[in-house]
């Protein structure tokens, strides 16, 4: 399989690139240092050179959730306008597109897991920009699969796991939010899911549309931090003595987060035959691999 991968230097993109290489696929990976996807001409120039690929995967995005509140223009340029550029280029060359979106398209007010049919109502600029990206994509091109994911962690880039390990080495006390619920999703597991979908598409599957995927089981940030600290403490001496559970109201951030980020994965399991994986196994690997 030949893939065009946009955003190959992000935490998900790097895992996709590595998985394709080990599986013997041919991947042409590009990131901001090689192409700015907010520039339509650059996108079309790139696609004209790689029009023979089987599938395009977009793992590029503006992901600084809090910064987006004051950096609106760039967040919308990357998460909305650039997605339209990619969709139009895919349409021009008749290429299927797999694009990643987020649980932040929801308000989090629902008390059960979110399905693909649930009403979207993002709380902040990041969620709004990602939602408008999804909408523009499907207005421009219909051979597309959007996979909404949540709480990404992995060995590359910055994420909650790395932040907690760093803070647990620096501080004796740490406070973490206990009343926001979600499913951590390993970047390596997302790569598995995206490549599975790409292979199905290459084999002729045409189940386009929006899908949800996340790891299992449900947790909250406090419990997740507890697991991270327990695992990291088996590898390295930590300074932390006390982990406090606090409410989201006690930890205000520029962007409001959904209280419930849990995604229902039945549709992707049914349509694409994907199994939901336990994030704990991946967490052990990530803690074993990262610099502590
Ligand atoms: N992280 C999460 O917890 C989370 C949760 C739900 C959904 N998602 C979604 O999952 C996807 C992957 O996220 P991630 O965490 O892997 O993101 P990431 O680590 O921030 O990677 C995104 C990559 O896109 C690049 N990029 C930014 N603007 C670009 C542009 N104009 N042209 C080309 N490349 C550009 C970034 O470069 P720079 O680093 O130089 O900007 C970075 O290498 C995104 O769609 C994100 O919205 C993430």
GROMACS .gro file of C-alpha atoms and ligand atoms in nm:
model
  340
    1UNK     CA    1   0.000   0.000   0.000
    2UNK     CA    2   0.122   0.350  -0.083
    3UNK     CA    3   0.031   0.627   0.159
    4UNK     CA    4   0.064   1.002   0.164
    5UNK     CA    5   0.095   1.100   0.531
    6UNK     CA    6   0.056   1.463   0.632
    7UNK     CA    7   0.180   1.550   0.983
    8UNK     CA    8   0.441   1.272   1.004
    9UNK     CA    9   0.631   1.446   1.286
   10UNK     CA   10   0.343   1.469   1.535
   11UNK     CA   11   0.281   1.212   1.811
   12UNK     CA   12   0.027   1.018   1.603
   13UNK     CA   13   0.198   1.079   1.267
   14UNK     CA   14   0.529   0.934   1.385
   15UNK     CA   15   0.358   0.615   1.502
   16UNK     CA   16   0.174   0.584   1.170
   17UNK     CA   17   0.498   0.626   0.980
   18UNK     CA   18   0.679   0.366   1.192
   19UNK     CA   19   0.396   0.112   1.165
   20UNK     CA   20   0.378   0.147   0.787
   21UNK     CA   21   0.751   0.103   0.754
   22UNK     CA   22   0.754  -0.216   0.963
   23UNK     CA   23   0.455  -0.351   0.765
   24UNK     CA   24   0.637  -0.295   0.435
   25UNK     CA   25   0.406  -0.022   0.307
   26UNK     CA   26   0.542   0.274   0.120
   27UNK     CA   27   0.481   0.599   0.306
   28UNK     CA   28   0.552   0.949   0.182
   29UNK     CA   29   0.551   1.161   0.498
   30UNK     CA   30   0.546   1.541   0.519
   31UNK     CA   31   0.516   1.794   0.800
   32UNK     CA   32   0.525   2.171   0.844
   33UNK     CA   33   0.898   2.190   0.762
   34UNK     CA   34   0.824   2.054   0.413
   35UNK     CA   35   0.470   2.173   0.343
   36UNK     CA   36   0.233   2.425   0.499
   37UNK     CA   37  -0.110   2.275   0.445
   38UNK     CA   38  -0.276   2.614   0.503
   39UNK     CA   39  -0.133   2.711   0.164
   40UNK     CA   40  -0.362   2.564  -0.105
   41UNK     CA   41  -0.105   2.594  -0.383
   42UNK     CA   42   0.157   2.405  -0.181
   43UNK     CA   43  -0.099   2.132  -0.114
   44UNK     CA   44  -0.193   2.096  -0.481
   45UNK     CA   45   0.174   2.099  -0.587
   46UNK     CA   46   0.251   1.819  -0.342
   47UNK     CA   47  -0.051   1.612  -0.445
   48UNK     CA   48   0.039   1.645  -0.813
   49UNK     CA   49   0.362   1.456  -0.733
   50UNK     CA   50   0.196   1.184  -0.524
   51UNK     CA   51  -0.130   1.131  -0.711
   52UNK     CA   52  -0.062   0.757  -0.743
   53UNK     CA   53  -0.094   0.683  -0.369
   54UNK     CA   54  -0.377   0.458  -0.245
   55UNK     CA   55  -0.481   0.662   0.058
   56UNK     CA   56  -0.404   0.999   0.217
   57UNK     CA   57  -0.386   1.026   0.598
   58UNK     CA   58  -0.396   1.366   0.767
   59UNK     CA   59  -0.242   1.363   1.115
   60UNK     CA   60  -0.147   1.733   1.106
   61UNK     CA   61  -0.336   1.977   1.323
   62UNK     CA   62  -0.314   2.276   1.554
   63UNK     CA   63  -0.336   2.095   1.890
   64UNK     CA   64  -0.254   2.361   2.153
   65UNK     CA   65  -0.601   2.364   2.312
   66UNK     CA   66  -0.548   2.653   2.555
   67UNK     CA   67  -0.332   2.864   2.322
   68UNK     CA   68  -0.603   2.835   2.054
   69UNK     CA   69  -0.828   3.062   2.262
   70UNK     CA   70  -0.599   3.358   2.180
   71UNK     CA   71  -0.439   3.220   1.860
   72UNK     CA   72  -0.772   3.176   1.680
   73UNK     CA   73  -0.659   3.266   1.332
   74UNK     CA   74  -0.391   2.997   1.316
   75UNK     CA   75  -0.613   2.735   1.484
   76UNK     CA   76  -0.885   2.789   1.220
   77UNK     CA   77  -0.630   2.806   0.938
   78UNK     CA   78  -0.483   2.464   1.026
   79UNK     CA   79  -0.785   2.278   1.164
   80UNK     CA   80  -1.051   2.413   0.924
   81UNK     CA   81  -0.912   2.581   0.611
   82UNK     CA   82  -0.618   2.343   0.561
   83UNK     CA   83  -0.852   2.043   0.591
   84UNK     CA   84  -1.058   2.190   0.308
   85UNK     CA   85  -0.736   2.227   0.104
   86UNK     CA   86  -0.654   1.860   0.159
   87UNK     CA   87  -1.009   1.750   0.076
   88UNK     CA   88  -1.011   1.952  -0.248
   89UNK     CA   89  -0.673   1.808  -0.350
   90UNK     CA   90  -0.801   1.456  -0.273
   91UNK     CA   91  -1.106   1.526  -0.488
   92UNK     CA   92  -0.887   1.655  -0.773
   93UNK     CA   93  -0.688   1.330  -0.780
   94UNK     CA   94  -0.970   1.098  -0.662
   95UNK     CA   95  -0.783   0.994  -0.347
   96UNK     CA   96  -0.952   0.859  -0.032
   97UNK     CA   97  -0.877   1.070   0.276
   98UNK     CA   98  -0.853   0.958   0.639
   99UNK     CA   99  -0.861   1.256   0.874
  100UNK     CA  100  -0.836   1.272   1.254
  101UNK     CA  101  -1.073   1.470   1.472
  102UNK     CA  102  -1.149   1.494   1.842
  103UNK     CA  103  -1.384   1.437   2.136
  104UNK     CA  104  -1.368   1.818   2.184
  105UNK     CA  105  -1.644   1.856   1.922
  106UNK     CA  106  -1.879   1.763   2.210
  107UNK     CA  107  -1.975   1.974   2.513
  108UNK     CA  108  -1.934   1.683   2.754
  109UNK     CA  109  -2.277   1.741   2.911
  110UNK     CA  110  -2.404   1.395   2.816
  111UNK     CA  111  -2.384   1.135   3.092
  112UNK     CA  112  -2.322   0.833   2.867
  113UNK     CA  113  -2.066   0.769   2.587
  114UNK     CA  114  -2.093   0.986   2.276
  115UNK     CA  115  -2.196   0.822   1.951
  116UNK     CA  116  -2.134   0.957   1.600
  117UNK     CA  117  -2.500   1.066   1.587
  118UNK     CA  118  -2.487   1.279   1.900
  119UNK     CA  119  -2.525   1.652   1.875
  120UNK     CA  120  -2.196   1.841   1.845
  121UNK     CA  121  -2.146   2.149   2.058
  122UNK     CA  122  -1.777   2.237   2.111
  123UNK     CA  123  -1.680   2.446   2.413
  124UNK     CA  124  -1.373   2.627   2.279
  125UNK     CA  125  -1.183   2.747   1.973
  126UNK     CA  126  -0.991   2.420   1.925
  127UNK     CA  127  -1.309   2.209   1.925
  128UNK     CA  128  -1.493   2.457   1.701
  129UNK     CA  129  -1.205   2.470   1.453
  130UNK     CA  130  -1.182   2.088   1.440
  131UNK     CA  131  -1.560   2.057   1.394
  132UNK     CA  132  -1.563   2.310   1.109
  133UNK     CA  133  -1.274   2.116   0.953
  134UNK     CA  134  -1.488   1.799   0.957
  135UNK     CA  135  -1.781   1.988   0.803
  136UNK     CA  136  -1.579   2.153   0.526
  137UNK     CA  137  -1.413   1.822   0.449
  138UNK     CA  138  -1.743   1.646   0.378
  139UNK     CA  139  -1.876   1.949   0.186
  140UNK     CA  140  -1.570   1.920  -0.041
  141UNK     CA  141  -1.513   1.546  -0.076
  142UNK     CA  142  -1.715   1.238   0.012
  143UNK     CA  143  -1.452   0.962  -0.005
  144UNK     CA  144  -1.337   1.037   0.345
  145UNK     CA  145  -1.324   0.876   0.688
  146UNK     CA  146  -1.296   1.100   0.992
  147UNK     CA  147  -1.181   0.925   1.309
  148UNK     CA  148  -1.254   1.116   1.629
  149UNK     CA  149  -1.016   1.018   1.908
  150UNK     CA  150  -0.956   1.127   2.268
  151UNK     CA  151  -0.684   1.173   2.533
  152UNK     CA  152  -0.387   1.081   2.310
  153UNK     CA  153  -0.061   0.968   2.470
  154UNK     CA  154   0.254   0.805   2.338
  155UNK     CA  155   0.631   0.801   2.334
  156UNK     CA  156   0.661   1.099   2.097
  157UNK     CA  157   0.572   1.465   2.149
  158UNK     CA  158   0.418   1.622   2.456
  159UNK     CA  159   0.131   1.457   2.635
  160UNK     CA  160  -0.025   1.398   2.978
  161UNK     CA  161   0.190   1.092   3.054
  162UNK     CA  162   0.514   1.280   3.003
  163UNK     CA  163   0.389   1.584   3.196
  164UNK     CA  164   0.287   1.375   3.499
  165UNK     CA  165   0.619   1.187   3.505
  166UNK     CA  166   0.812   1.515   3.487
  167UNK     CA  167   0.607   1.678   3.764
  168UNK     CA  168   0.628   1.366   3.983
  169UNK     CA  169   1.007   1.390   3.962
  170UNK     CA  170   1.006   1.762   4.050
  171UNK     CA  171   0.737   1.796   4.318
  172UNK     CA  172   0.629   1.631   4.643
  173UNK     CA  173   0.261   1.713   4.587
  174UNK     CA  174   0.049   1.719   4.275
  175UNK     CA  175  -0.321   1.795   4.220
  176UNK     CA  176  -0.508   1.633   3.930
  177UNK     CA  177  -0.869   1.669   3.815
  178UNK     CA  178  -1.096   1.380   3.916
  179UNK     CA  179  -1.433   1.479   3.766
  180UNK     CA  180  -1.352   1.477   3.392
  181UNK     CA  181  -1.399   1.133   3.238
  182UNK     CA  182  -1.257   0.990   2.919
  183UNK     CA  183  -1.062   0.712   2.751
  184UNK     CA  184  -0.687   0.746   2.704
  185UNK     CA  185  -0.589   0.645   2.351
  186UNK     CA  186  -0.233   0.539   2.271
  187UNK     CA  187  -0.082   0.695   1.957
  188UNK     CA  188   0.047   0.352   1.856
  189UNK     CA  189  -0.305   0.209   1.884
  190UNK     CA  190  -0.443   0.494   1.672
  191UNK     CA  191  -0.181   0.410   1.409
  192UNK     CA  192  -0.305   0.050   1.411
  193UNK     CA  193  -0.665   0.167   1.361
  194UNK     CA  194  -0.581   0.416   1.084
  195UNK     CA  195  -0.376   0.162   0.892
  196UNK     CA  196  -0.646  -0.101   0.929
  197UNK     CA  197  -0.895   0.144   0.777
  198UNK     CA  198  -0.650   0.238   0.501
  199UNK     CA  199  -0.604  -0.131   0.409
  200UNK     CA  200  -0.981  -0.184   0.398
  201UNK     CA  201  -1.019   0.119   0.172
  202UNK     CA  202  -0.740  -0.007  -0.053
  203UNK     CA  203  -0.929  -0.338  -0.073
  204UNK     CA  204  -1.244  -0.159  -0.189
  205UNK     CA  205  -1.433  -0.076   0.133
  206UNK     CA  206  -1.636   0.241   0.088
  207UNK     CA  207  -1.782   0.302   0.433
  208UNK     CA  208  -1.716   0.674   0.440
  209UNK     CA  209  -1.817   0.906   0.722
  210UNK     CA  210  -1.744   0.982   1.086
  211UNK     CA  211  -1.619   0.717   1.331
  212UNK     CA  212  -1.518   0.719   1.696
  213UNK     CA  213  -1.224   0.532   1.845
  214UNK     CA  214  -1.065   0.539   2.193
  215UNK     CA  215  -0.887   0.300   2.427
  216UNK     CA  216  -1.062   0.110   2.708
  217UNK     CA  217  -1.154   0.135   2.992
  218UNK     CA  218  -1.298   0.471   3.097
  219UNK     CA  219  -1.099   0.662   3.358
  220UNK     CA  220  -1.054   1.015   3.490
  221UNK     CA  221  -0.738   1.229   3.486
  222UNK     CA  222  -0.665   1.159   3.855
  223UNK     CA  223  -0.686   0.780   3.817
  224UNK     CA  224  -0.482   0.799   3.496
  225UNK     CA  225  -0.212   1.002   3.677
  226UNK     CA  226  -0.213   0.744   3.960
  227UNK     CA  227  -0.139   0.462   3.712
  228UNK     CA  228   0.134   0.665   3.543
  229UNK     CA  229   0.305   0.740   3.875
  230UNK     CA  230   0.279   0.376   3.992
  231UNK     CA  231   0.439   0.250   3.671
  232UNK     CA  232   0.707   0.522   3.655
  233UNK     CA  233   0.803   0.463   4.020
  234UNK     CA  234   0.898   0.105   3.929
  235UNK     CA  235   1.162   0.246   3.692
  236UNK     CA  236   1.292   0.561   3.857
  237UNK     CA  237   1.294   0.742   4.194
  238UNK     CA  238   1.014   1.000   4.210
  239UNK     CA  239   0.990   1.296   4.448
  240UNK     CA  240   0.610   1.284   4.472
  241UNK     CA  241   0.459   1.188   4.810
  242UNK     CA  242   0.097   1.301   4.768
  243UNK     CA  243  -0.140   1.300   4.472
  244UNK     CA  244  -0.451   1.512   4.538
  245UNK     CA  245  -0.782   1.467   4.353
  246UNK     CA  246  -0.939   1.803   4.271
  247UNK     CA  247  -1.238   1.921   4.065
  248UNK     CA  248  -1.215   2.088   3.725
  249UNK     CA  249  -1.364   2.398   3.889
  250UNK     CA  250  -1.056   2.410   4.114
  251UNK     CA  251  -0.825   2.400   3.810
  252UNK     CA  252  -0.939   2.671   3.566
  253UNK     CA  253  -0.778   2.670   3.220
  254UNK     CA  254  -0.816   2.919   2.930
  255UNK     CA  255  -1.013   2.657   2.732
  256UNK     CA  256  -1.297   2.471   2.901
  257UNK     CA  257  -1.274   2.089   2.865
  258UNK     CA  258  -1.566   1.844   2.827
  259UNK     CA  259  -1.656   1.677   3.161
  260UNK     CA  260  -1.744   1.362   2.969
  261UNK     CA  261  -1.518   1.271   2.674
  262UNK     CA  262  -1.611   0.904   2.651
  263UNK     CA  263  -1.663   0.792   2.291
  264UNK     CA  264  -1.875   0.496   2.181
  265UNK     CA  265  -1.677   0.274   1.945
  266UNK     CA  266  -1.944   0.027   1.827
  267UNK     CA  267  -1.969   0.172   1.476
  268UNK     CA  268  -1.597   0.144   1.391
  269UNK     CA  269  -1.586  -0.207   1.541
  270UNK     CA  270  -1.887  -0.313   1.334
  271UNK     CA  271  -1.810  -0.144   1.002
  272UNK     CA  272  -1.434  -0.193   0.997
  273UNK     CA  273  -1.392  -0.499   1.220
  274UNK     CA  274  -1.167  -0.308   1.459
  275UNK     CA  275  -1.108  -0.435   1.813
  276UNK     CA  276  -1.092  -0.187   2.095
  277UNK     CA  277  -0.760  -0.221   2.283
  278UNK     CA  278  -0.683  -0.168   2.651
  279UNK     CA  279  -0.469   0.146   2.693
  280UNK     CA  280  -0.296   0.006   3.004
  281UNK     CA  281  -0.079  -0.236   2.800
  282UNK     CA  282   0.040   0.051   2.583
  283UNK     CA  283   0.100   0.271   2.888
  284UNK     CA  284   0.342   0.012   3.028
  285UNK     CA  285   0.536   0.016   2.698
  286UNK     CA  286   0.542   0.395   2.681
  287UNK     CA  287   0.670   0.428   3.041
  288UNK     CA  288   0.932   0.162   2.967
  289UNK     CA  289   1.053   0.348   2.657
  290UNK     CA  290   1.052   0.719   2.740
  291UNK     CA  291   1.345   0.898   2.904
  292UNK     CA  292   1.275   0.918   3.276
  293LIG     N1  293  -0.335   1.513   2.141
  293LIG     C1  294  -0.456   1.476   2.180
  293LIG     O1  295  -0.482   1.448   2.299
  293LIG     C2  296  -0.568   1.463   2.079
  293LIG     C3  297  -0.695   1.426   2.123
  293LIG     C4  298  -0.797   1.411   2.030
  293LIG     C5  299  -0.770   1.430   1.895
  293LIG     N2  300  -0.645   1.468   1.855
  293LIG     C6  301  -0.621   1.487   1.711
  293LIG     O2  302  -0.529   1.387   1.669
  293LIG     C7  303  -0.451   1.436   1.559
  293LIG     C8  304  -0.305   1.414   1.586
  293LIG     O3  305  -0.272   1.484   1.705
  293LIG     P1  306  -0.124   1.483   1.766
  293LIG     O4  307  -0.137   1.489   1.912
  293LIG     O5  308  -0.042   1.380   1.699
  293LIG     O6  309  -0.075   1.629   1.715
  293LIG     P2  310   0.071   1.692   1.717
  293LIG     O7  311   0.165   1.605   1.793
  293LIG     O8  312   0.054   1.836   1.756
  293LIG     O9  313   0.113   1.681   1.563
  293LIG     C9  314   0.055   1.762   1.464
  293LIG    C10  315   0.160   1.786   1.358
  293LIG    O10  316   0.103   1.871   1.258
  293LIG    C11  317   0.199   1.970   1.226
  293LIG     N3  318   0.139   2.090   1.169
  293LIG    C12  319   0.082   2.196   1.233
  293LIG     N4  320   0.044   2.290   1.146
  293LIG    C13  321   0.077   2.244   1.022
  293LIG    C14  322   0.067   2.299   0.892
  293LIG     N5  323   0.015   2.421   0.869
  293LIG     N6  324   0.113   2.227   0.787
  293LIG    C15  325   0.169   2.104   0.807
  293LIG     N7  326   0.181   2.048   0.929
  293LIG    C16  327   0.137   2.117   1.036
  293LIG    C17  328   0.264   2.000   1.360
  293LIG    O11  329   0.384   2.073   1.347
  293LIG     P3  330   0.425   2.170   1.472
  293LIG    O12  331   0.440   2.079   1.591
  293LIG    O13  332   0.554   2.232   1.427
  293LIG    O14  333   0.312   2.266   1.488
  293LIG    C18  334   0.285   1.858   1.413
  293LIG    O15  335   0.403   1.798   1.364
  293LIG    C19  336  -0.494   1.582   1.540
  293LIG    O16  337  -0.592   1.588   1.439
  293LIG    C20  338  -0.557   1.620   1.673
  293LIG    O17  339  -0.653   1.722   1.659
  293LIG    C21  340  -0.542   1.482   1.943
   0.00000   0.00000   0.00000
